Amino acid sequence: MKERIIEIVAEYKEVDPSTIRSDVPFEELGLDSLDTAELLIKVEDTLGVSIELSSDLNTIDKLAVYLENKK
């Protein structure tokens, strides 16, 4: 799950996935609040899931755990 989210973030930011750290806040990845909301919509659409917006989901690692726990 985490690897797929990294791919989505890398595609969104148009960067190599190997440059994306999953443990840093989205803000440190260069995403503002609008970018983060758009990214979460892209994750929802790509993975066919529903994500409740929360400030706690501010890293790829946290988002991956959240989605794994929703299964």
PDB file of C-alpha atoms in Angstrom:
ATOM      1  CA  MET A   1       0.000   0.000   0.000  1.00  0.00           C
ATOM      2  CA  LYS A   2       2.740   2.448   0.982  1.00  0.00           C
ATOM      3  CA  GLU A   3       4.638   1.860  -2.253  1.00  0.00           C
ATOM      4  CA  ARG A   4       1.514   2.566  -4.323  1.00  0.00           C
ATOM      5  CA  ILE A   5       0.883   5.809  -2.420  1.00  0.00           C
ATOM      6  CA  ILE A   6       4.502   6.831  -3.009  1.00  0.00           C
ATOM      7  CA  GLU A   7       3.986   6.229  -6.738  1.00  0.00           C
ATOM      8  CA  ILE A   8       0.843   8.383  -6.692  1.00  0.00           C
ATOM      9  CA  VAL A   9       2.636  11.198  -4.839  1.00  0.00           C
ATOM     10  CA  ALA A  10       5.601  11.010  -7.211  1.00  0.00           C
ATOM     11  CA  GLU A  11       3.290  11.152 -10.220  1.00  0.00           C
ATOM     12  CA  TYR A  12       1.411  14.102  -8.700  1.00  0.00           C
ATOM     13  CA  LYS A  13       4.644  15.980  -7.997  1.00  0.00           C
ATOM     14  CA  GLU A  14       6.257  14.797 -11.252  1.00  0.00           C
ATOM     15  CA  VAL A  15       9.348  13.462  -9.472  1.00  0.00           C
ATOM     16  CA  ASP A  16      11.147  10.135  -9.202  1.00  0.00           C
ATOM     17  CA  PRO A  17       9.484   7.901  -6.554  1.00  0.00           C
ATOM     18  CA  SER A  18      12.889   7.250  -4.971  1.00  0.00           C
ATOM     19  CA  THR A  19      13.016  10.914  -3.920  1.00  0.00           C
ATOM     20  CA  ILE A  20       9.817  10.626  -1.862  1.00  0.00           C
ATOM     21  CA  ARG A  21      10.202  10.001   1.887  1.00  0.00           C
ATOM     22  CA  SER A  22       7.178   8.354   3.432  1.00  0.00           C
ATOM     23  CA  ASP A  23       7.893   9.530   6.979  1.00  0.00           C
ATOM     24  CA  VAL A  24       7.877  13.310   6.449  1.00  0.00           C
ATOM     25  CA  PRO A  25       4.791  15.526   6.475  1.00  0.00           C
ATOM     26  CA  PHE A  26       3.236  16.306   3.111  1.00  0.00           C
ATOM     27  CA  GLU A  27       4.151  19.953   3.720  1.00  0.00           C
ATOM     28  CA  GLU A  28       7.849  19.010   3.770  1.00  0.00           C
ATOM     29  CA  LEU A  29       7.313  17.246   0.442  1.00  0.00           C
ATOM     30  CA  GLY A  30       6.294  20.620  -0.960  1.00  0.00           C
ATOM     31  CA  LEU A  31       2.525  20.087  -0.782  1.00  0.00           C
ATOM     32  CA  ASP A  32       0.314  22.830   0.611  1.00  0.00           C
ATOM     33  CA  SER A  33      -3.161  22.112   1.979  1.00  0.00           C
ATOM     34  CA  LEU A  34      -4.807  22.349  -1.455  1.00  0.00           C
ATOM     35  CA  ASP A  35      -2.195  20.020  -2.969  1.00  0.00           C
ATOM     36  CA  THR A  36      -2.723  17.565  -0.117  1.00  0.00           C
ATOM     37  CA  ALA A  37      -6.507  17.589  -0.618  1.00  0.00           C
ATOM     38  CA  GLU A  38      -6.064  17.014  -4.367  1.00  0.00           C
ATOM     39  CA  LEU A  39      -3.570  14.242  -3.667  1.00  0.00           C
ATOM     40  CA  LEU A  40      -5.958  12.489  -1.273  1.00  0.00           C
ATOM     41  CA  ILE A  41      -8.692  12.651  -3.926  1.00  0.00           C
ATOM     42  CA  LYS A  42      -6.262  11.108  -6.419  1.00  0.00           C
ATOM     43  CA  VAL A  43      -5.441   8.332  -3.913  1.00  0.00           C
ATOM     44  CA  GLU A  44      -9.165   7.714  -3.381  1.00  0.00           C
ATOM     45  CA  ASP A  45      -9.830   7.548  -7.116  1.00  0.00           C
ATOM     46  CA  THR A  46      -6.796   5.392  -7.897  1.00  0.00           C
ATOM     47  CA  LEU A  47      -7.238   2.921  -5.057  1.00  0.00           C
ATOM     48  CA  GLY A  48     -11.038   2.961  -4.927  1.00  0.00           C
ATOM     49  CA  VAL A  49     -11.143   3.932  -1.267  1.00  0.00           C
ATOM     50  CA  SER A  50     -12.744   6.656   0.823  1.00  0.00           C
ATOM     51  CA  ILE A  51     -10.518   8.813   3.021  1.00  0.00           C
ATOM     52  CA  GLU A  52     -11.810  10.979   5.852  1.00  0.00           C
ATOM     53  CA  LEU A  53      -9.860  14.230   5.811  1.00  0.00           C
ATOM     54  CA  SER A  54      -7.810  14.562   8.959  1.00  0.00           C
ATOM     55  CA  SER A  55      -4.741  16.496   9.987  1.00  0.00           C
ATOM     56  CA  ASP A  56      -3.468  13.216  11.466  1.00  0.00           C
ATOM     57  CA  LEU A  57      -3.011  11.833   7.939  1.00  0.00           C
ATOM     58  CA  ASN A  58      -0.083  14.106   7.199  1.00  0.00           C
ATOM     59  CA  THR A  59       2.473  11.546   5.999  1.00  0.00           C
ATOM     60  CA  ILE A  60       2.469   8.674   3.536  1.00  0.00           C
ATOM     61  CA  ASP A  61       3.217   6.259   6.383  1.00  0.00           C
ATOM     62  CA  LYS A  62       0.183   7.418   8.382  1.00  0.00           C
ATOM     63  CA  LEU A  63      -2.035   7.348   5.309  1.00  0.00           C
ATOM     64  CA  ALA A  64      -0.898   3.808   4.469  1.00  0.00           C
ATOM     65  CA  VAL A  65      -1.639   2.582   8.019  1.00  0.00           C
ATOM     66  CA  TYR A  66      -5.041   4.299   7.920  1.00  0.00           C
ATOM     67  CA  LEU A  67      -5.929   2.597   4.636  1.00  0.00           C
ATOM     68  CA  GLU A  68      -4.642  -0.794   5.806  1.00  0.00           C
ATOM     69  CA  ASN A  69      -6.814  -0.531   8.935  1.00  0.00           C
ATOM     70  CA  LYS A  70      -9.890   0.269   6.815  1.00  0.00           C
ATOM     71  CA  LYS A  71      -9.744  -3.105   5.078  1.00  0.00           C
TER      72      LYS A  71
END
